[in-house]
Coordinates of C-alpha atoms and ligand atoms in Angstrom, one line a residue:
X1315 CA 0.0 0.0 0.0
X1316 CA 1.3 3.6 -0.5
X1317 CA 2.1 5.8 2.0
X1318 CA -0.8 8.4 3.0
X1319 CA 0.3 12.2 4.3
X1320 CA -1.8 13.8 7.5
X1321 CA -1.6 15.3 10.8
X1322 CA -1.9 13.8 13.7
X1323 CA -4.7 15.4 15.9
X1324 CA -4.5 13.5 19.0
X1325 CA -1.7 11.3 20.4
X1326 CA -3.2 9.1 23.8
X1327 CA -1.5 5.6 24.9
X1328 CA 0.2 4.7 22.1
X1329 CA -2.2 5.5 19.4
X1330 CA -1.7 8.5 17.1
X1331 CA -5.0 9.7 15.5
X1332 CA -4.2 10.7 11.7
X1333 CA -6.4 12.7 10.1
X1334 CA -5.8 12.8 6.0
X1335 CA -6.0 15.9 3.7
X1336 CA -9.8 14.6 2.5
X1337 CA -10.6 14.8 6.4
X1338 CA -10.9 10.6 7.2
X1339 CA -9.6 10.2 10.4
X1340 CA -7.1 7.0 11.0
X1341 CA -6.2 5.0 13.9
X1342 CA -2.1 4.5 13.3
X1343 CA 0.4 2.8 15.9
X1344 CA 4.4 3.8 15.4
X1345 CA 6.4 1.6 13.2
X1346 CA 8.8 0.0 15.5
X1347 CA 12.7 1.7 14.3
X1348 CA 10.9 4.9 14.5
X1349 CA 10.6 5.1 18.1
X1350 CA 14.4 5.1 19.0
X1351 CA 15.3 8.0 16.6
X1352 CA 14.4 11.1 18.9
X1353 CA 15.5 10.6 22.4
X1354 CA 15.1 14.5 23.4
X1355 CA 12.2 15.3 22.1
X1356 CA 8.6 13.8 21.3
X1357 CA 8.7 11.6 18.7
X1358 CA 5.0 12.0 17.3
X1359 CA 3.4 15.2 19.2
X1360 CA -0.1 16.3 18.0
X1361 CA 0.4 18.9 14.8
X1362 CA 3.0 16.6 13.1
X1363 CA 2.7 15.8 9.6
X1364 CA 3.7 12.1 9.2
X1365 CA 2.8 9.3 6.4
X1366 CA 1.2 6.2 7.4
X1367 CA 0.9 2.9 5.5
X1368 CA -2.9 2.0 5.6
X1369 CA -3.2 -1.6 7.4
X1370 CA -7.1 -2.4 7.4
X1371 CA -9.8 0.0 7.2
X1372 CA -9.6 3.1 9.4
X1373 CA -6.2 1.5 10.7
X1374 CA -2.7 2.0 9.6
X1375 CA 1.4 2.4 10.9
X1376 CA 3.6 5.9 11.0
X1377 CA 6.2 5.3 9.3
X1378 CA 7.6 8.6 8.7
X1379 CA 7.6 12.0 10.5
X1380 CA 8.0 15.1 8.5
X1381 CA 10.8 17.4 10.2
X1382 CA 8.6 20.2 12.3
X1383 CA 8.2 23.9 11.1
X1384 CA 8.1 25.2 14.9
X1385 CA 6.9 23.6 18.1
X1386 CA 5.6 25.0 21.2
X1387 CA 6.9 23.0 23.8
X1388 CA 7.8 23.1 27.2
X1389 CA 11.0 21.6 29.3
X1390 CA 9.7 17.9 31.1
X1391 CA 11.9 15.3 32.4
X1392 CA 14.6 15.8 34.8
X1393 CA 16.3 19.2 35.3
X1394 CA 14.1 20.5 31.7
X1395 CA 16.5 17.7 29.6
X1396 CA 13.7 16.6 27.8
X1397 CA 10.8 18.5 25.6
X1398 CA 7.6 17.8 25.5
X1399 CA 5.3 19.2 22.7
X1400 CA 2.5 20.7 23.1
X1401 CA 1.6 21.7 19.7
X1402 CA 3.8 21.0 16.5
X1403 CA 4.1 23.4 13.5
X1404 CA 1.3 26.0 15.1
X1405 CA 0.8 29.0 12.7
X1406 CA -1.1 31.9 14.8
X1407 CA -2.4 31.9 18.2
X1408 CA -6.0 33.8 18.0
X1409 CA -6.7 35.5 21.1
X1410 CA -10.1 35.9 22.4
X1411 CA -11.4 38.7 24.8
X1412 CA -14.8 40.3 25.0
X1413 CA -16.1 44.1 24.8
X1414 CA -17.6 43.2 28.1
X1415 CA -18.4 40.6 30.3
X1416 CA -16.1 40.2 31.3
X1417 CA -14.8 43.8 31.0
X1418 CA -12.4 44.1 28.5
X1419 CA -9.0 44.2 30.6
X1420 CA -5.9 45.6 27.8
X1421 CA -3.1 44.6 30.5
X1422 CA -4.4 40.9 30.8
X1423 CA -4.3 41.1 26.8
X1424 CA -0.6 42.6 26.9
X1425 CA 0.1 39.4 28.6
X1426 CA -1.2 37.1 26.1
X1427 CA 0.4 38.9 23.4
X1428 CA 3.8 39.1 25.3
X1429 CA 3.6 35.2 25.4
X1430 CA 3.0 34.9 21.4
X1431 CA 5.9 37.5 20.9
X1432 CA 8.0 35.4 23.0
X1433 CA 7.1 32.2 21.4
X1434 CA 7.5 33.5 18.0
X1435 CA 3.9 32.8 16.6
X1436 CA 2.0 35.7 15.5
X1437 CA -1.2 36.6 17.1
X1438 CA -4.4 37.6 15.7
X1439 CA -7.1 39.1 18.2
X1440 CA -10.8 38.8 18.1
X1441 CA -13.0 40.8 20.0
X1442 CA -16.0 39.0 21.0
X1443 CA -19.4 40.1 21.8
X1444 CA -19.3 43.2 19.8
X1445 CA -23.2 43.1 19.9
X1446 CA -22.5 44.6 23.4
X1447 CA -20.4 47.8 22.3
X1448 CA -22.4 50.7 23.7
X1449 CA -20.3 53.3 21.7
X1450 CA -17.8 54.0 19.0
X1451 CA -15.6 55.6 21.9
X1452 CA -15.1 52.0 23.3
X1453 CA -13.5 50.6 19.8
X1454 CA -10.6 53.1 20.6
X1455 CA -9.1 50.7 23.3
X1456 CA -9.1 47.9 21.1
X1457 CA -8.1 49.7 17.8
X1458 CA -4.9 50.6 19.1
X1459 CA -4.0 47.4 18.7
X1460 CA -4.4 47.6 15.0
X1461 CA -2.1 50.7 14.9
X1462 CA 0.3 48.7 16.6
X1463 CA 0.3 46.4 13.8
X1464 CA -1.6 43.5 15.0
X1465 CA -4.6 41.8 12.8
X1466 CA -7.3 42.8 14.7
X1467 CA -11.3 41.0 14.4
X1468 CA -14.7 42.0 16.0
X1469 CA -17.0 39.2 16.3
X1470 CA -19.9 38.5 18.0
X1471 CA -21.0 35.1 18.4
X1472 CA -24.8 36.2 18.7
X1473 CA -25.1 37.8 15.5
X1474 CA -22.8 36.4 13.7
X1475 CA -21.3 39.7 12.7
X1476 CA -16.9 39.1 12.1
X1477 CA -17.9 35.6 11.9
X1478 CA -16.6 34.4 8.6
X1479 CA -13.9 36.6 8.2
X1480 CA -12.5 34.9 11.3
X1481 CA -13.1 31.8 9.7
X1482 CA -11.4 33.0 7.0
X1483 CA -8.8 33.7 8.9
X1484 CA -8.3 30.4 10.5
X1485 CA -9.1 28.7 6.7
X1486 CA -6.0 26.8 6.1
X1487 CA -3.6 27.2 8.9
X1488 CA -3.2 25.3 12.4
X1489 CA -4.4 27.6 15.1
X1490 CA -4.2 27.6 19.1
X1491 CA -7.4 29.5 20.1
X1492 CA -6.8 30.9 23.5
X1493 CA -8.0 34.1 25.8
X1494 CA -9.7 34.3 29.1
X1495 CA -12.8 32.2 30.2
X1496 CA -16.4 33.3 29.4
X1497 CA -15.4 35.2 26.6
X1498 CA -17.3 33.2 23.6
X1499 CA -14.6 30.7 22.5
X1500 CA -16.9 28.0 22.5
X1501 CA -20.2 29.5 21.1
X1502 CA -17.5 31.2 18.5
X1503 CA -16.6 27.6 17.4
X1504 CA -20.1 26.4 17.5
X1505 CA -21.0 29.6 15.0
X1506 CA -18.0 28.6 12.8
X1507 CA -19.3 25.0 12.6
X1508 CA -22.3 23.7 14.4
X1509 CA -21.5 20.1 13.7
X1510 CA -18.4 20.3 16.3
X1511 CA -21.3 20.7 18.9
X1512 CA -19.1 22.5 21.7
X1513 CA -20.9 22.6 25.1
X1514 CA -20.6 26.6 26.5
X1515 CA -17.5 26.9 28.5
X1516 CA -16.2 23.6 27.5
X1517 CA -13.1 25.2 26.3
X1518 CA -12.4 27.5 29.0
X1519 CA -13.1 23.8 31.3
X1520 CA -10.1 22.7 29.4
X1521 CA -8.7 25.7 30.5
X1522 CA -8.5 25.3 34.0
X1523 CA -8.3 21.6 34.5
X1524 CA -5.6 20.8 37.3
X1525 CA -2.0 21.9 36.8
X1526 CA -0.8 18.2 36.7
X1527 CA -2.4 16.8 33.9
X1528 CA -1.1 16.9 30.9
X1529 CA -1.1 20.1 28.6
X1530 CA -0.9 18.5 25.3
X1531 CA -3.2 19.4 22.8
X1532 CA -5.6 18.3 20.8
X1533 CA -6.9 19.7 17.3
X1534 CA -10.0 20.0 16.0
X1535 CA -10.4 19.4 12.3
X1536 CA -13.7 21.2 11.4
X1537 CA -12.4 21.8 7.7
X1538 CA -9.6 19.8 5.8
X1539 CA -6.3 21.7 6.0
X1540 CA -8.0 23.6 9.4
X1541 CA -7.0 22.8 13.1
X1542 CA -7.8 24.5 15.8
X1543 CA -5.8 23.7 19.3
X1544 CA -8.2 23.4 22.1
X1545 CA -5.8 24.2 24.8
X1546 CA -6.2 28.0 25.2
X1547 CA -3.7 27.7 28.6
X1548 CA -1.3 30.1 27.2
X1549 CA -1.0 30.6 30.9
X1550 CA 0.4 26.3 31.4
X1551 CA 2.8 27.7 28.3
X1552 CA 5.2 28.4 31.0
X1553 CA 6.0 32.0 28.9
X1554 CA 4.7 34.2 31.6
X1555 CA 8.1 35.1 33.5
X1556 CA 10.1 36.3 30.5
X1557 CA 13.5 38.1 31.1
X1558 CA 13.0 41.3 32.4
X1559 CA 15.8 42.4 29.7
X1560 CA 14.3 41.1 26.3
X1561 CA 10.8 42.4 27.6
X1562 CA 10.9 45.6 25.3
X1563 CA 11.6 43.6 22.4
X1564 CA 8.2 42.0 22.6
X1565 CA 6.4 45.5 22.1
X1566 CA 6.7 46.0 18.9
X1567 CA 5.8 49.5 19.1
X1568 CA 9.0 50.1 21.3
X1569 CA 11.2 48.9 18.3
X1570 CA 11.5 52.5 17.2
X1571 CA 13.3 53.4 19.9
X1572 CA 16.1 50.5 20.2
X1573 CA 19.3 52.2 21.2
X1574 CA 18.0 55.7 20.9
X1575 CA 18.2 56.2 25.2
X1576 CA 20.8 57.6 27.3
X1577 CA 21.9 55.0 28.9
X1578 CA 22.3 51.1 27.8
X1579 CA 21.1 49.1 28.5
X1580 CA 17.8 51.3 29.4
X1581 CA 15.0 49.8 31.4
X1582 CA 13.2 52.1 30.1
X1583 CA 11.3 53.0 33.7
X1584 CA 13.3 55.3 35.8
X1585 CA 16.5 56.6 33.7
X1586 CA 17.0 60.1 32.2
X1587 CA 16.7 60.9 28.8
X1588 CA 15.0 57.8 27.9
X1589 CA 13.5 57.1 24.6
X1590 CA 10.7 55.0 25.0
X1591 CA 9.1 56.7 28.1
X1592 CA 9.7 60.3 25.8
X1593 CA 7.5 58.2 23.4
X1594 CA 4.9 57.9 26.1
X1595 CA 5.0 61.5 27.3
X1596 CA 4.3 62.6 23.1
X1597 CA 1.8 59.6 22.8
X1598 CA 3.8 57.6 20.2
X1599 CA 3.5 55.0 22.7
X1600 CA 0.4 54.2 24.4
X1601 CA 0.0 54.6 28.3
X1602 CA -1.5 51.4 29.1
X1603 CA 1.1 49.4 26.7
X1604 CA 3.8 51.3 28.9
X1605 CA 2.0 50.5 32.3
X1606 CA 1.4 46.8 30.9
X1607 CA 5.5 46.6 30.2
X1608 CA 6.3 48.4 33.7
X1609 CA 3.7 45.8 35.8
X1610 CA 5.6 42.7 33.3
X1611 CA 8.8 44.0 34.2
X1612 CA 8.1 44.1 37.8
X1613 CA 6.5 40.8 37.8
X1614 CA 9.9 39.5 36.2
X1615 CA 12.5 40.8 38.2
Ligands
GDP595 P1 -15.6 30.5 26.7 O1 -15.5 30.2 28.2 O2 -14.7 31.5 26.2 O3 -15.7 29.2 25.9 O4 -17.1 31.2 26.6 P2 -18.5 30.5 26.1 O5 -18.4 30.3 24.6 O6 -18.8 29.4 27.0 O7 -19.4 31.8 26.3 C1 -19.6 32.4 27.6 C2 -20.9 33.2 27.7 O8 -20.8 34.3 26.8 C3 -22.1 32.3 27.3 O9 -23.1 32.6 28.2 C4 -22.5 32.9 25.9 O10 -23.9 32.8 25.7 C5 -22.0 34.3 25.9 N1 -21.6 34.8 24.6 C6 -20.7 34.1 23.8 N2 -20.6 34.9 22.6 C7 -21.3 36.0 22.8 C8 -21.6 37.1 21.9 O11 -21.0 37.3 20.8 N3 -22.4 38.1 22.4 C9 -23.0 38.0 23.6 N4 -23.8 39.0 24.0 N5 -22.8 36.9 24.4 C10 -22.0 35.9 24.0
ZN596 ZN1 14.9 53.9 27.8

């Protein structure tokens, strides 16, 4: 038989689930020799592309693994010497908040984006529950995210207003789909496709199940070529203490100002003459963005 390409969506006790371009879904075990090749790493991890020799129907064998693009990961095994994957060969993480309930909070948001910036994956934000904006005035907090440069979405779940061009954004590409509970992740992934039959808050559940289990992912394949990640716990990601010292590299609106203080290394908080905070002062830099990168700093040092 000839060897069939997919992604593995879900790895659990041995079995690797393999779901092919046309969207069939395959029960495959590991061809032997494979297993000693990678001793540092995960061998299989959910987001791999592998081929797989069909065995009987619905059933086949790995017997190749396609090198990774990227993988989120964190350090496991003794003293970190070992990495376990969480999600191979993610493209975007699309983070979720809402115009209100629960209030829309920018500094928990700085966070999340800090995490992407660290790991490298771009972000893309979706407001939820846009049907709830009382005012223009209130798209002002959010649309400074779009002058940052960020790709920035309204939705609302309800009405189904931003709905396709998120799914247009999601078309093609595997996705972690994160943000803070009771924001509309679920009922957003219900409106996108109804057949994946989410219960409300299921994902956010996912979210906060106990810190011991396992934080490996699974994807949903609502369209062939589409995954979604449903482990939003950008917060298990282990990203949140970065180094105090690469911080202002993950504003990107700080950029700009790279070597253009007094003093260097700047933190950029209480030295004279400093770039970035003369930024603030003229509004080239927005004051929550500064606030968020003063609280992260403190929090990280
Ligand atoms: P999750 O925890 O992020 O998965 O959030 P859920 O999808 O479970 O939704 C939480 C609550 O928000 C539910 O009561 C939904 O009915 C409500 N909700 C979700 N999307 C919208 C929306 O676009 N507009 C409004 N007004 N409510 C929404
Ligand atoms: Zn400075």
């Amino acid at each position: 038989m000839e060897l069939v390409e997919g992604t593995v969506i879900r790895a659990h006790g041995g079995h690797y689930y393999v779901q092919t371009d046309d969207g069939l879904v395959a029960d495959c075990a590991l061809r032997g020799r494979l297993k000693r090749t990678r001793a540092r790493s995960d061998l299989v991890a959910t987001g791999d592309r592998v081929r797989w020799r069909p065995t009987q129907p619905g059933c086949g064998v790995i017997e190749e693994v396609l090198p990774r693009k990227s993988a989120l990961s964190r350090a496991s095994g003794l003293e970190g010497t070992r990495e376990e994957v969480i999600v191979a060969n993610l493209d975007q993480v699309v983070v979720v908040f809402a115009v209100h309930k629960p209030p829309f909070d920018p500094f928990m948001l700085d966070r999340y984006l800090v995490a992407c910036e660290a790991a490298g994956l771009p972000a893309v934000i979706v407001i939820n529950k846009v049907d709830l904006l009382s005012s223009e005035d209130e798209r002002e907090a959010m649309e400074l995210y779009r002058r940052i440069g960020y790709r920035l979405l309204y939705t609302s779940a309800l009405t189904g207003e931003g709905v396709e061009a998120l799914r247009i954004a999601l078309r093609g590409k595997v996705s972690a789909l994160t943000g803070p509970s009771g924001v509309g992740k679920s009922c957003l992934l219900n409106a996108l496709w109804p057949q994946l039959n989410l219960e409300v808050g299921e994902i956010s559940a996912f979210h906060q199940r106990g810190k011991h289990t396992t934080v490996v992912a699974q994807l949903l394949a609502p369209e062939p070529g589409t995954y979604v990640a449903d482990t939003p716990g950008l917060r298990q990601f282990h990203l949140w203490n970065v180094d105090p010292r690469r911080l202002a590299s993950l504003f990107p609106e700080m950029a700009p100002y790279r070597g253009q203080c007094r003093f260097s290394p700047c933190t950029h908080r209480h030295e004279p003459d400093c770039a970035v905070r003369r930024a603030v002062e003229e509004g080239e830099i927005a004051e929550t963005r500064y606030e968020s990168y003063c609280r992260l700093y403190e929090a990280g040092s």
